[in-house]
mmCIF file of C-alpha atoms and ligand atoms in Angstrom:
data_model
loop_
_atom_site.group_PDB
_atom_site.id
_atom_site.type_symbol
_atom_site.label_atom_id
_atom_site.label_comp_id
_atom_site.label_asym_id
_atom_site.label_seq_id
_atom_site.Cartn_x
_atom_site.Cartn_y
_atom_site.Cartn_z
ATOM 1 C CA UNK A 952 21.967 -31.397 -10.832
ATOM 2 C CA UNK A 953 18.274 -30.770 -11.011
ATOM 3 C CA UNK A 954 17.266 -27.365 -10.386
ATOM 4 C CA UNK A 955 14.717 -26.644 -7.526
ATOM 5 C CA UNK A 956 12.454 -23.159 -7.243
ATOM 6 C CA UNK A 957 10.439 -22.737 -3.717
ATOM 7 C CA UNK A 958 7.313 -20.626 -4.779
ATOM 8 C CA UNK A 959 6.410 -19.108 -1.572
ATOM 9 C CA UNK A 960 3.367 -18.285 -1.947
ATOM 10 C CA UNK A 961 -0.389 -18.899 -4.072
ATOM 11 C CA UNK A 962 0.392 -18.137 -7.701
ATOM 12 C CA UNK A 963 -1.593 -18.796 -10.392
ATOM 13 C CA UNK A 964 -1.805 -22.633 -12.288
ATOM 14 C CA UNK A 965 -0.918 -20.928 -15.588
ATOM 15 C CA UNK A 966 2.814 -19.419 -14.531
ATOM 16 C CA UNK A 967 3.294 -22.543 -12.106
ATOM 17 C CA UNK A 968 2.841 -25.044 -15.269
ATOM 18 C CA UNK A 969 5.454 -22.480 -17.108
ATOM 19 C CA UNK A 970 7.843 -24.225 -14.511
ATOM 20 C CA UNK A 971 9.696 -26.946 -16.631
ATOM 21 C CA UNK A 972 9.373 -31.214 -15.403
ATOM 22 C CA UNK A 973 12.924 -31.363 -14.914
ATOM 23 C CA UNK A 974 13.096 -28.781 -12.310
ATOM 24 C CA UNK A 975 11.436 -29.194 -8.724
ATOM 25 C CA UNK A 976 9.129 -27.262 -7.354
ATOM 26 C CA UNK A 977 8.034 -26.352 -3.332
ATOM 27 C CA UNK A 978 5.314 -24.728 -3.610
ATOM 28 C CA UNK A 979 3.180 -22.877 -0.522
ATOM 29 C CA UNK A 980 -0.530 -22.064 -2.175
ATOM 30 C CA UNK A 981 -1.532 -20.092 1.061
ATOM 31 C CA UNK A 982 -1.286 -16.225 1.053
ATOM 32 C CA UNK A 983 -0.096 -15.786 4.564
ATOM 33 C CA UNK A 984 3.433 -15.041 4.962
ATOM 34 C CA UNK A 985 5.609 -17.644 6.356
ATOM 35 C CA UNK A 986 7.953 -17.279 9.831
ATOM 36 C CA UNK A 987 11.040 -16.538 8.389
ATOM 37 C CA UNK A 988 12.296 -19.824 10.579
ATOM 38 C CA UNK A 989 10.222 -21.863 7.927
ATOM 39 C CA UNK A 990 11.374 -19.633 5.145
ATOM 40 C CA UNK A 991 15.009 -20.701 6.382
ATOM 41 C CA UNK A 992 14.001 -24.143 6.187
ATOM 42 C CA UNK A 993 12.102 -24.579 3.113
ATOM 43 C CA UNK A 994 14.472 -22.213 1.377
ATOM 44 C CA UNK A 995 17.404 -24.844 1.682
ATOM 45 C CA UNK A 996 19.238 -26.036 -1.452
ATOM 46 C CA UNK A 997 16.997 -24.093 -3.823
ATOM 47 C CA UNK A 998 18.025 -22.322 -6.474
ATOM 48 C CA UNK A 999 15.207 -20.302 -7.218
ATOM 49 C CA UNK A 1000 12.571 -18.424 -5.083
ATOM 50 C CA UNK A 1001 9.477 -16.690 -6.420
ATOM 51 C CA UNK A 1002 8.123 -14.515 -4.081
ATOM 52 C CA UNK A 1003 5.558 -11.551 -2.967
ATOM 53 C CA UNK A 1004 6.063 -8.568 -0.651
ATOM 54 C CA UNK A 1005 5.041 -10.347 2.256
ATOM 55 C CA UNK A 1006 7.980 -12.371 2.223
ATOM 56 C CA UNK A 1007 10.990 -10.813 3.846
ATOM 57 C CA UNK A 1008 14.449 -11.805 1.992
ATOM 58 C CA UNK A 1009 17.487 -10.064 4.278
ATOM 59 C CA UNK A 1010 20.869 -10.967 4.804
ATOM 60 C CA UNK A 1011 20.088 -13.234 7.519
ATOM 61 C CA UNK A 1012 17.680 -15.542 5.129
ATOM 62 C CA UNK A 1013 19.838 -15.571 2.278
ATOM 63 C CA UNK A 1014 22.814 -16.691 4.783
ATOM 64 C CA UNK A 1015 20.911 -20.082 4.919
ATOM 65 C CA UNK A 1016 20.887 -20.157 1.156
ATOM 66 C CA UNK A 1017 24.013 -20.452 -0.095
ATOM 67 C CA UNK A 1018 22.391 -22.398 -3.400
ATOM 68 C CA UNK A 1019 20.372 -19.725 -4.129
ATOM 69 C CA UNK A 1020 20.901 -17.787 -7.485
ATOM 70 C CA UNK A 1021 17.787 -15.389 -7.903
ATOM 71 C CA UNK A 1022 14.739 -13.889 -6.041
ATOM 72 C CA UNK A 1023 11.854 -12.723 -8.201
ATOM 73 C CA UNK A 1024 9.664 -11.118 -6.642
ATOM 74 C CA UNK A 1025 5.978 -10.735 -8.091
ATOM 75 C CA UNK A 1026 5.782 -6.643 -7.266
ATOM 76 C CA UNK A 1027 7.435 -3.529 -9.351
ATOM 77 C CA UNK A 1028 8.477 -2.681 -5.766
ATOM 78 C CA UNK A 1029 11.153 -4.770 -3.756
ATOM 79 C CA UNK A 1030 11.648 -2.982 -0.171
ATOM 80 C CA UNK A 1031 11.013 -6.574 1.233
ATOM 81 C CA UNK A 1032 13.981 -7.163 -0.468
ATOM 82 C CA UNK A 1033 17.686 -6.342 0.573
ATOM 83 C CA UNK A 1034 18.872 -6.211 -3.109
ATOM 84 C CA UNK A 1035 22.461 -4.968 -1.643
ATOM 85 C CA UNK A 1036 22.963 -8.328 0.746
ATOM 86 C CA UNK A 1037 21.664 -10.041 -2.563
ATOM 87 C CA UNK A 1038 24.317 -8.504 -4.894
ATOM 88 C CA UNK A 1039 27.730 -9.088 -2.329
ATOM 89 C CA UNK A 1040 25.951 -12.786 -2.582
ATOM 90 C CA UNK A 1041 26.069 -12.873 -6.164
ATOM 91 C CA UNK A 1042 21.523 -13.837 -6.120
ATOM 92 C CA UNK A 1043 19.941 -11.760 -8.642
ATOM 93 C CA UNK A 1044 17.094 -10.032 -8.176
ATOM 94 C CA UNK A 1045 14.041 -9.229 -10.308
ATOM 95 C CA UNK A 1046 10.929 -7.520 -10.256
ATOM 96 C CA UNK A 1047 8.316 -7.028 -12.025
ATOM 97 C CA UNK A 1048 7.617 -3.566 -13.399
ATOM 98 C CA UNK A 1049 5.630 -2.695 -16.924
ATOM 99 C CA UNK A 1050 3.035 -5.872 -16.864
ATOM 100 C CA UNK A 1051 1.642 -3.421 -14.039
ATOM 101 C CA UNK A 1052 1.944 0.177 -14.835
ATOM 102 C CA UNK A 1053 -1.962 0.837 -16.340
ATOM 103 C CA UNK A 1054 -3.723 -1.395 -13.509
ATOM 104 C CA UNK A 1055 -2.036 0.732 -10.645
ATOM 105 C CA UNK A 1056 -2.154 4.135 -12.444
ATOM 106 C CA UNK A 1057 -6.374 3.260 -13.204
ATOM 107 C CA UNK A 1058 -6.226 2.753 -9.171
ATOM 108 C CA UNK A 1059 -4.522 5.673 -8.252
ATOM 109 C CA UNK A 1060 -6.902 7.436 -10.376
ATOM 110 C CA UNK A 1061 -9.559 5.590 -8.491
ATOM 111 C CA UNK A 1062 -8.613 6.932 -5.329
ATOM 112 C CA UNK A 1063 -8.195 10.271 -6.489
ATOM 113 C CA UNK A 1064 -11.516 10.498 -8.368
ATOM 114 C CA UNK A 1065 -13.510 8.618 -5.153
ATOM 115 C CA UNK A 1066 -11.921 10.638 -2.286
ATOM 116 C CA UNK A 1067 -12.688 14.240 -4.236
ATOM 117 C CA UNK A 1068 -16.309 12.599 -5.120
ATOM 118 C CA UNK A 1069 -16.836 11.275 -1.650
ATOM 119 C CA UNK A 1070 -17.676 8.402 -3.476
ATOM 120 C CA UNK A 1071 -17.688 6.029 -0.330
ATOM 121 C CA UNK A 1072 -19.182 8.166 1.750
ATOM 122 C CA UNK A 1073 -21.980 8.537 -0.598
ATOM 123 C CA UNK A 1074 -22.247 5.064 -1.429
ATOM 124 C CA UNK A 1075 -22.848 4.261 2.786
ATOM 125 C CA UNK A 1076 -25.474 6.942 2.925
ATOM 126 C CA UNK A 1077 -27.353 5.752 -0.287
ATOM 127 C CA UNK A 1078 -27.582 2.478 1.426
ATOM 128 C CA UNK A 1079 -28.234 4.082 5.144
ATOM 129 C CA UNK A 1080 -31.736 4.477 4.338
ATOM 130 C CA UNK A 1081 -31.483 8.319 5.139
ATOM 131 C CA UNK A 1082 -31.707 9.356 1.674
ATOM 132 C CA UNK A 1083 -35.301 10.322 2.119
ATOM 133 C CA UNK A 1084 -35.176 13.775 -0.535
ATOM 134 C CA UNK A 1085 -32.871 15.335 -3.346
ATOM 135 C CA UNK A 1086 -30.660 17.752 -1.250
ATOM 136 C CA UNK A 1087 -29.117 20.737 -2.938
ATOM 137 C CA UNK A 1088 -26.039 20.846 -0.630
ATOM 138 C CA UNK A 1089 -25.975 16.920 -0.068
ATOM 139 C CA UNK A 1090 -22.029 15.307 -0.377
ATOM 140 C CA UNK A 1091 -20.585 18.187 -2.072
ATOM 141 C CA UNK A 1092 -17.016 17.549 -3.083
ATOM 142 C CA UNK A 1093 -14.048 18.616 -5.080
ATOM 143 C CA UNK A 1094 -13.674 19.396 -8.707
ATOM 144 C CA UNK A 1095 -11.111 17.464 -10.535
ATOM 145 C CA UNK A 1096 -11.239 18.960 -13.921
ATOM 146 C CA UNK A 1097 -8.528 21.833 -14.852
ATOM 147 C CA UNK A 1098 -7.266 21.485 -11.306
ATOM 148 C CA UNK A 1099 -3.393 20.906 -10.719
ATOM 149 C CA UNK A 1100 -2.028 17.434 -9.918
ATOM 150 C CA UNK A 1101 1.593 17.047 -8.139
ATOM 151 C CA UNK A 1102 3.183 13.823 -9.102
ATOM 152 C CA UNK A 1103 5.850 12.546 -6.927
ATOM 153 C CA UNK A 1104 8.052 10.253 -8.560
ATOM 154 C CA UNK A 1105 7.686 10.307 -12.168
ATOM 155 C CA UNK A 1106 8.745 6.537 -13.543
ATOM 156 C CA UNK A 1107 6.512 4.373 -15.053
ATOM 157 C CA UNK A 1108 3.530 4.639 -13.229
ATOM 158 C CA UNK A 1109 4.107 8.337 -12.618
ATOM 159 C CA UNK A 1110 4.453 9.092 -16.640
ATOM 160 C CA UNK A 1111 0.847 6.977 -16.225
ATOM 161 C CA UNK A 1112 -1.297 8.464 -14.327
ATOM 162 C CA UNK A 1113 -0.078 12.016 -15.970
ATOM 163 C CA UNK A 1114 -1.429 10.656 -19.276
ATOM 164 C CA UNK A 1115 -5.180 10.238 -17.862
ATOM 165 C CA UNK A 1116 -4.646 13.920 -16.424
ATOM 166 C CA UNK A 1117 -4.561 15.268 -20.322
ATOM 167 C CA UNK A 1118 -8.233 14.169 -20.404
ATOM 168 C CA UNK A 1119 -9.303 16.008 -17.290
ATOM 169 C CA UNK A 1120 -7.610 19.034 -18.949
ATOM 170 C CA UNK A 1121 -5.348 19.435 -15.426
ATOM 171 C CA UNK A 1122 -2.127 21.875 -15.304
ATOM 172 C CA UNK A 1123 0.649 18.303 -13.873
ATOM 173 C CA UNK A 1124 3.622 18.788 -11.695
ATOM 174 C CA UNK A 1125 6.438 16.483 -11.547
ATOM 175 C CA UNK A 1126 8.955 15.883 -8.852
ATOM 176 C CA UNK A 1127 11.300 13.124 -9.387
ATOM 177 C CA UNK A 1128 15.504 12.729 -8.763
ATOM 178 C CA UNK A 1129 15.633 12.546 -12.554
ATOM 179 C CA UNK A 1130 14.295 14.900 -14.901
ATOM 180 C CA UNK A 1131 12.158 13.279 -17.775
ATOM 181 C CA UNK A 1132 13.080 14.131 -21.257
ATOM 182 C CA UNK A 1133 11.851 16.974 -23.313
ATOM 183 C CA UNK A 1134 9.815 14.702 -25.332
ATOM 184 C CA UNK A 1135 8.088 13.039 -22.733
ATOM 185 C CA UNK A 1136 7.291 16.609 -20.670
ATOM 186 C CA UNK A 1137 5.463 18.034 -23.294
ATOM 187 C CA UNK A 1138 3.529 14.885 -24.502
ATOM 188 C CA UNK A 1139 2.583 14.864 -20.753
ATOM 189 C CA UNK A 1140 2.104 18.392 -20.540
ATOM 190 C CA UNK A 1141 3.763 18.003 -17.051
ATOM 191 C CA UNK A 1142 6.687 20.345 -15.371
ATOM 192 C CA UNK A 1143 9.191 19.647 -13.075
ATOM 193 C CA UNK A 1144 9.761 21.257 -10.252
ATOM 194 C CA UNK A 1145 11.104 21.195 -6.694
ATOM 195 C CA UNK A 1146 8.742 19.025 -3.534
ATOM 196 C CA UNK A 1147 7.923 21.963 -2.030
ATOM 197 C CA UNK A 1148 6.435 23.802 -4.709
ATOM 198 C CA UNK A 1149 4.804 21.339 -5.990
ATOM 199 C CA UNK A 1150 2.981 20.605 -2.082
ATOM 200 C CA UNK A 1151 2.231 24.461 -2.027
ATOM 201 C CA UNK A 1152 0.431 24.381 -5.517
ATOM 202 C CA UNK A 1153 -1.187 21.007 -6.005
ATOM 203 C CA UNK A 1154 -4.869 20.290 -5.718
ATOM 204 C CA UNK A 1155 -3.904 16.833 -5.678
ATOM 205 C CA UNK A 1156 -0.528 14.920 -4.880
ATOM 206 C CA UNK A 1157 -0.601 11.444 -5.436
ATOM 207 C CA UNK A 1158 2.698 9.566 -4.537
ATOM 208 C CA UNK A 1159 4.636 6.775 -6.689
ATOM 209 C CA UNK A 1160 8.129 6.302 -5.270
ATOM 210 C CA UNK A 1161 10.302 4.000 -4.402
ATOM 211 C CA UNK A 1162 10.526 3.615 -0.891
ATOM 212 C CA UNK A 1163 13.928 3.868 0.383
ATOM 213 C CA UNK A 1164 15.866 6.539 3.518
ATOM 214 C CA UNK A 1165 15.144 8.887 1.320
ATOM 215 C CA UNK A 1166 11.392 8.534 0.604
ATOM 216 C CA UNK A 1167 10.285 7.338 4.043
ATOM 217 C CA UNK A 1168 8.339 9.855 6.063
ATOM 218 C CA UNK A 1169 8.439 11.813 2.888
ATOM 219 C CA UNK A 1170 4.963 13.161 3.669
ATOM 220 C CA UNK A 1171 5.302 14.289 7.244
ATOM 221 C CA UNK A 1172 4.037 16.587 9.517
ATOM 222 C CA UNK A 1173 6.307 19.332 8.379
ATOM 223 C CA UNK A 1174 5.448 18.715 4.600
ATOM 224 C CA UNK A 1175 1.414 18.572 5.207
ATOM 225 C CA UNK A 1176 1.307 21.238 6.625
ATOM 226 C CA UNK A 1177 2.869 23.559 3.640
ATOM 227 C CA UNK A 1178 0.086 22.020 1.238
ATOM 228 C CA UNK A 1179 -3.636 23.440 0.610
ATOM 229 C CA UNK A 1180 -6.262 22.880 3.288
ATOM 230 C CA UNK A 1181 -8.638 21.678 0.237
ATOM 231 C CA UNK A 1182 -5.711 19.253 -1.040
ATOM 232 C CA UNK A 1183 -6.361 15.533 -1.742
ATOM 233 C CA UNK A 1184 -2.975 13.127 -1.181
ATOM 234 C CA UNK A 1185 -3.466 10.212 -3.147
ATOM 235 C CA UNK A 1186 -1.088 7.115 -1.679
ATOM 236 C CA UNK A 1187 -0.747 3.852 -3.933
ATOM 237 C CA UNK A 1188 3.466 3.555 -3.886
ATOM 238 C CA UNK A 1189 4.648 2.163 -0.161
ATOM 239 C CA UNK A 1190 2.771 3.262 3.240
ATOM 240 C CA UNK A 1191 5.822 4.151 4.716
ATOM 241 C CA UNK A 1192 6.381 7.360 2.394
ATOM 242 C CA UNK A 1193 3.885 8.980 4.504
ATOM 243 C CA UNK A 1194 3.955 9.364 8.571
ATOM 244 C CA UNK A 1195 0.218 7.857 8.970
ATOM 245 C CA UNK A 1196 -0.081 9.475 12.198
ATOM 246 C CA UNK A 1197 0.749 12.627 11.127
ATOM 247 C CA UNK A 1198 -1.410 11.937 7.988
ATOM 248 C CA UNK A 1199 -4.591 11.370 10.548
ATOM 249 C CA UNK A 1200 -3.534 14.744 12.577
ATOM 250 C CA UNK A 1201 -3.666 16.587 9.298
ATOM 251 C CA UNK A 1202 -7.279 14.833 7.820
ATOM 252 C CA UNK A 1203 -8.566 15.548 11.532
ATOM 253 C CA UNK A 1204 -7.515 18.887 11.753
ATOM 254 C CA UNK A 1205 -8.365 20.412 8.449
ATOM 255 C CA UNK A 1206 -4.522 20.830 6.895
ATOM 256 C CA UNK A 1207 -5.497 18.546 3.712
ATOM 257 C CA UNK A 1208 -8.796 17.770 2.913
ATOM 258 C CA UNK A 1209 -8.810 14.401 1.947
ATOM 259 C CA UNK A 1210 -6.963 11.361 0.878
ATOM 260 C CA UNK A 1211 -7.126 7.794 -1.072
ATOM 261 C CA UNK A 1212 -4.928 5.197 0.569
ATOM 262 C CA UNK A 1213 -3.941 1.865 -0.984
ATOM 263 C CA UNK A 1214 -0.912 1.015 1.100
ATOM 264 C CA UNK A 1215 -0.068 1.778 5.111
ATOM 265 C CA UNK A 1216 2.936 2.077 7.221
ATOM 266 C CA UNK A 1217 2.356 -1.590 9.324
ATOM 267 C CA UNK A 1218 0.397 -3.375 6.336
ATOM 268 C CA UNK A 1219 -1.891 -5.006 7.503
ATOM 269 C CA UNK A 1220 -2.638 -2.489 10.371
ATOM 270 C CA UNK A 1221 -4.213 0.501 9.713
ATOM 271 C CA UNK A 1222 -3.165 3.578 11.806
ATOM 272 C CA UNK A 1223 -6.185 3.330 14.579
ATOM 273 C CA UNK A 1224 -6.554 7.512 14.105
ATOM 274 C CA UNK A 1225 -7.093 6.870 10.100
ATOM 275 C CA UNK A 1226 -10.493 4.268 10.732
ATOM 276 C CA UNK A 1227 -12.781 7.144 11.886
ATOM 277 C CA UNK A 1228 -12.373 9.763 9.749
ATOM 278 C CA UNK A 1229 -14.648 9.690 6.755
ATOM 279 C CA UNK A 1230 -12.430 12.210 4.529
ATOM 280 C CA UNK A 1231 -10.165 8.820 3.522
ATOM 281 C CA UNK A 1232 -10.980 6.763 1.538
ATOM 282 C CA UNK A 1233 -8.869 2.980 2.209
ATOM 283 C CA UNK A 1234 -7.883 0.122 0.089
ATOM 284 C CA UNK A 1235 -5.836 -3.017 1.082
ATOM 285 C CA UNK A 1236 -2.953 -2.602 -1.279
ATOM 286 C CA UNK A 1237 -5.128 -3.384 -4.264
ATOM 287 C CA UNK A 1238 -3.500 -1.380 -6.934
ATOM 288 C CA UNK A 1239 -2.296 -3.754 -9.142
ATOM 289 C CA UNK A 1240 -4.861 -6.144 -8.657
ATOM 290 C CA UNK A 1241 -6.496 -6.674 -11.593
ATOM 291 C CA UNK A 1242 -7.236 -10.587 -12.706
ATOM 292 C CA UNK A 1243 -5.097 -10.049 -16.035
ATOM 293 C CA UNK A 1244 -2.230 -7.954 -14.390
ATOM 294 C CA UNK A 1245 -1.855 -10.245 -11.329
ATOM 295 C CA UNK A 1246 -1.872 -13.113 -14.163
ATOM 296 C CA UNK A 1247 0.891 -10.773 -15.398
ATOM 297 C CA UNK A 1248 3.582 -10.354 -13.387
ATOM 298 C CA UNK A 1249 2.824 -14.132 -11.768
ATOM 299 C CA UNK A 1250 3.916 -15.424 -15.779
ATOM 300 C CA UNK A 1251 6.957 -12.414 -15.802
ATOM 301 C CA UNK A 1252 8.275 -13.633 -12.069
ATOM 302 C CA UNK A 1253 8.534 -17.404 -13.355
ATOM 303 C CA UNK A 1254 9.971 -16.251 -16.276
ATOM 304 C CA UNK A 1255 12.908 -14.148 -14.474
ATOM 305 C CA UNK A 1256 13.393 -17.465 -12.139
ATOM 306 C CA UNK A 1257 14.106 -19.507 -14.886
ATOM 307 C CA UNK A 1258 15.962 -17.648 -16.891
ATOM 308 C CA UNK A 1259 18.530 -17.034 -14.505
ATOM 309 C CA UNK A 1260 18.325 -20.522 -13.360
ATOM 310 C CA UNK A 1261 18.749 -21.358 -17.183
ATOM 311 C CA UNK A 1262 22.049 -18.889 -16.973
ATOM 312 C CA UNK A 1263 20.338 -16.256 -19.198
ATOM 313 C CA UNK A 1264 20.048 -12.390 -18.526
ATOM 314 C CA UNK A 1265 16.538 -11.909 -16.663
ATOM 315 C CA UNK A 1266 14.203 -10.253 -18.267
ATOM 316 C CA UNK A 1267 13.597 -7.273 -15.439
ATOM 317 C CA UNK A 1268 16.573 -7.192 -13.026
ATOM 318 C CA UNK A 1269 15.833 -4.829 -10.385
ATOM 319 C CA UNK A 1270 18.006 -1.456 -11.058
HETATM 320 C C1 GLV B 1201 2.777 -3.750 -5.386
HETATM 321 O O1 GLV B 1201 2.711 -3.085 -4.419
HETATM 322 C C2 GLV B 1201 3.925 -3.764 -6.238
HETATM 323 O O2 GLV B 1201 4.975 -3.216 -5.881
HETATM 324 O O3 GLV B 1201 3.831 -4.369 -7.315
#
């Protein structure tokens, strides 16, 4: 029988044509999600299904797929995934971590760098036309050098974004359910050590977890309030790790100072208390998107599809 992939959303030419003749392909080149009615539908006698984090895959979809042998979904991070339902059905399902790591670590940095700058802020008052004199006290912001940074979650992206810290000289903290290896803590210079010492001592925290029970509302009211009043939280992992509305209470009122934010509890809403403040800087899940990386894991997803649909191992199975 020939095989059959549904790609359900745009992906680039150059991992489509990867895709061989014999097998068939549905292919949807918009980038809005589709109602998971039409999902249902077009999802029908596949055997393969590439897909992005706006595409929901639960028990109830993967009921109406009984064909179906792997979802590959073009992230490192698959919460819009429910990999358990997906085991008990015997789909496989990949990811696709590495290809990514450097992009979203040079983001995170990003954020870090432009909310302790005020980088934004500066850049809409250059243009504003109110920049009339050199002003001594004008858009002062936070040091970065020799400061510490908390790192929450210390996988592949964590390990990342410590190895740009050596250059800015910074003490690193490391929380993570597994401690690294020896090796890797000192080339890192970075020390593990319980969440809440690392929220009472860090000048920065930025977040890369997993989301999952455990990780969502991991930033809270209860945990902002136990970190500096000049800390930065840097967010470029899942919005959900952080209560957004608790977030906004705590940029409003002083108990953080700032904060860089690539990802949001209700993507693409934006908590309506986050869009006035000025100490938060906001991208639209943008991390990883570099025009070589997104090229990236695009050619990596195809390539898990078919090798599972060519009853090899895939390349990245999720854990
Ligand atoms: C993007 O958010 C990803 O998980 O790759």
């Amino acid at each position: 029988m020939p095989k059959s992939v549904f790609i359900s959303n745009v992906l680039p030419q150059a991992a489509r044509d990867l895709i061989p003749k014999d097998v068939s392909v549905d292919y949807n080149e918009t980038d809005t999600p589709l109602p998971k009615s039409e999902l249902m539908t077009r999802l029908r006698g596949k055997d393969g299904l590439v897909c992005q984090i706006i595409t929901t895959v639960d028990d109830e979809v993967l009921a109406q797929a009984p064909s179906l042998r792997v979802v590959a979904n073009v992230a490192v991070g698959y919460n819009n995934i429910d990999v358990a339902a997906a085991r008990r059905r015997g789909v496989v399902v990949t990811n696709t971590p590495d290809v990514l790591t450097e992009t979203t670590a040079d983001f995170a940095w990003t954020l870090l760098m432009a909310a302790a700058r005020r980088v934004v802020e500066a850049d809409r008052f250059a243009r504003s036309g109110r920049w009339t004199r050199w002003q001594w006290d004008l858009l002062w912001g936070a040091d970065v050098h020799g400061k510490t940074l908390g790192i929450v979650g210390f996988g592949r992206i964590g390990r990342a974004v410590a190895r740009r810290a050596l250059g800015f000289d910074m003490r690193v903290l490391y929380h993570d359910a597994v401690r690294a290896d020896a090796a890797a803590e000192r080339e890192l210079r970075a020390a593990p050590t319980d969440l809440a010492t690392l929220l009472r001592e860090s000048d920065f925290v930025t977040l890369h977890t997993n989301l999952t029970a455990e990780t969502r509302h991991l930033i809270d009211a209860r945990t902002l309030r136990t970190m500096k009043p000049s800390a930065i939280l840097v967010n470029a992992s899942r919005g959900p790790v952080v209560d957004e509305a608790a977030l906004a209470r705590a940029l409003r009122e002083g108990w953080i100072a700032a904060a860089g934010l690539d990802v949001f509890e209700e993507e693409p809403t934006i908590h309506p208390d986050l869009l006035p403040l000025t100490n938060v800087v906001m991208a639209p899940h943008i991390a990883s998107a570099s025009g070589e990386t997104r090229l990236a894991m695009a050619t990596l997803a195809v390539k898990n599809c078919l090798a599972v649909l060519e009853g090899k191992p895939p390349l990245t199975p999720v854990p």
